[in-house]
């Protein structure tokens, strides 16, 4: 098996050079890398979850710093951290339940062991709290020390060996459960298009006109799924300049037998009055319900609002980000190469050679993304169903732990 650091360095290079296209591919490869990190991480007998969390955080901060605008990377890092905490809590709860059952089955007349089970459960719970959150004043003032996993009731060699074996078994069980949960996460990422597409027939009706912008595989599969259910409708595709990704989507739609009309981005306002619904993809969905999407999307959203046309956003759960757009660590945009707008040879005609400085009179700005505020979004459709923008923060809270939001801040602060 390749060394973990080699895998990390290779993935870092791909992120820095923007060699991975699409949030889904980025999310899947991030999860696979973190699975390898967890699999090869050696954990101590005590605080196994803490060792796994530290290892994932160390790698995650590097990945986020390599491409801060690709928010899917940070989303998956935080999802994996949440998985570790949840699996550790599950094992701890099971251990406490076993201690309680053992206490109930003991002889009621055994006065010598009075209170031991209660202390054991309290000690295990305290240890779990210390693992799942940073130390607090309340933790420091608790009667039971958080560093004690179980009270020392016996000093015999057999008990010591038994405890060591139990800890080793628990360590293997934790890693196994975490890896299984990460495998499920990877499977959810891979199948998110199909899960979203299954809902298409509930939203697209006969003889409707749908407008979309640019190219999105999620939108493609969603529209095709509606056609497969014998829905007859027409799709207007805005071309998505300057990369013209809409041309690719239009060709795909025609190849799958959908009636398609390709329009320029500037024609959106002229055509929106004929549209029944706008269906688009997203680069990321923020905690407030705002959307980071390909440039030009805010124009489409404003046109839809002006003409009271529903604006529907399709997004897999790996695109749900627990951060807010006003957070300083969130990088909402990046500038792409000016060559997508003008050939480099054309710049020579715009240089002021008379001044001798050679400074250009023409500046080309080519942003990659738009921010669409939640008030312009009518509905989100994810792999878990349809949700209003006001509910997204609650949906996102189910996927992440508050303690892990610091990962993004540390990574972006290092840039």
Coordinates of N, CA and C in Angstrom, one line a residue, residues 11 20 22 24 56 69 91 130 139 143 152 185 192 194 198 213 230 234 295 310-311 328 335 360 366 393 400:
X11 N -2.3 14.3 -4.1 CA -3.6 15.0 -4.1 C -3.5 16.5 -3.9
X20 N -8.6 18.6 -10.9 CA -9.8 17.8 -10.6 C -11.0 18.7 -11.0
X22 N -14.9 19.4 -11.0 CA -16.2 19.1 -10.4 C -16.1 18.9 -8.9
X24 N -18.1 16.9 -7.2 CA -18.3 15.5 -6.9 C -17.0 14.7 -6.9
X56 N -6.7 13.3 10.9 CA -7.5 13.9 9.8 C -7.4 15.4 9.7
X69 N -11.1 27.7 -2.5 CA -12.4 28.0 -3.1 C -13.2 26.7 -3.4
X91 N -19.7 3.8 20.6 CA -19.0 2.8 21.3 C -18.9 3.1 22.8
X130 N -14.3 14.2 27.3 CA -13.0 14.8 27.1 C -12.5 14.6 25.7
X139 N -15.7 20.7 33.0 CA -15.0 19.4 33.0 C -13.9 19.4 34.0
X143 N -16.2 15.8 39.6 CA -15.7 15.0 40.7 C -14.8 13.9 40.1
X152 N -9.6 2.2 39.2 CA -8.7 1.1 39.4 C -9.2 0.3 40.7
X185 N -20.3 7.1 3.1 CA -20.2 8.5 2.6 C -19.8 8.5 1.2
X192 N -25.2 10.3 -5.6 CA -26.1 11.5 -5.4 C -26.9 12.0 -6.6
X194 N -28.2 10.1 -9.0 CA -29.3 9.2 -9.1 C -30.4 9.5 -8.1
X198 N -34.3 10.9 -9.0 CA -35.5 10.1 -8.7 C -36.6 11.1 -8.3
X213 N -28.5 27.1 -16.8 CA -27.3 27.8 -17.2 C -26.1 26.9 -17.1
X230 N -41.8 9.8 -19.1 CA -42.8 10.2 -20.2 C -43.2 11.6 -20.0
X234 N -39.6 21.3 -22.8 CA -38.5 21.9 -23.5 C -37.5 22.5 -22.5
X295 N -20.5 31.8 -12.7 CA -20.8 33.2 -12.9 C -21.9 33.3 -13.9
X310 N -40.2 30.0 -10.4 CA -39.5 29.3 -9.3 C -38.0 29.0 -9.7
X311 N -37.1 29.3 -8.8 CA -35.7 29.1 -9.0 C -35.2 27.9 -8.1
X328 N -14.8 35.4 7.4 CA -13.6 35.8 6.7 C -12.8 34.7 6.1
X335 N -10.3 34.2 -9.7 CA -10.2 34.8 -11.1 C -9.6 33.8 -12.0
X360 N -0.6 48.2 -19.0 CA -1.7 48.0 -19.9 C -2.9 49.0 -19.6
X366 N -12.0 38.1 -14.9 CA -12.8 36.9 -15.3 C -13.1 36.0 -14.1
X393 N -29.9 25.5 7.2 CA -28.9 25.5 8.3 C -29.2 24.3 9.2
X400 N -22.4 18.0 10.6 CA -21.1 18.5 11.0 C -21.2 18.7 12.5

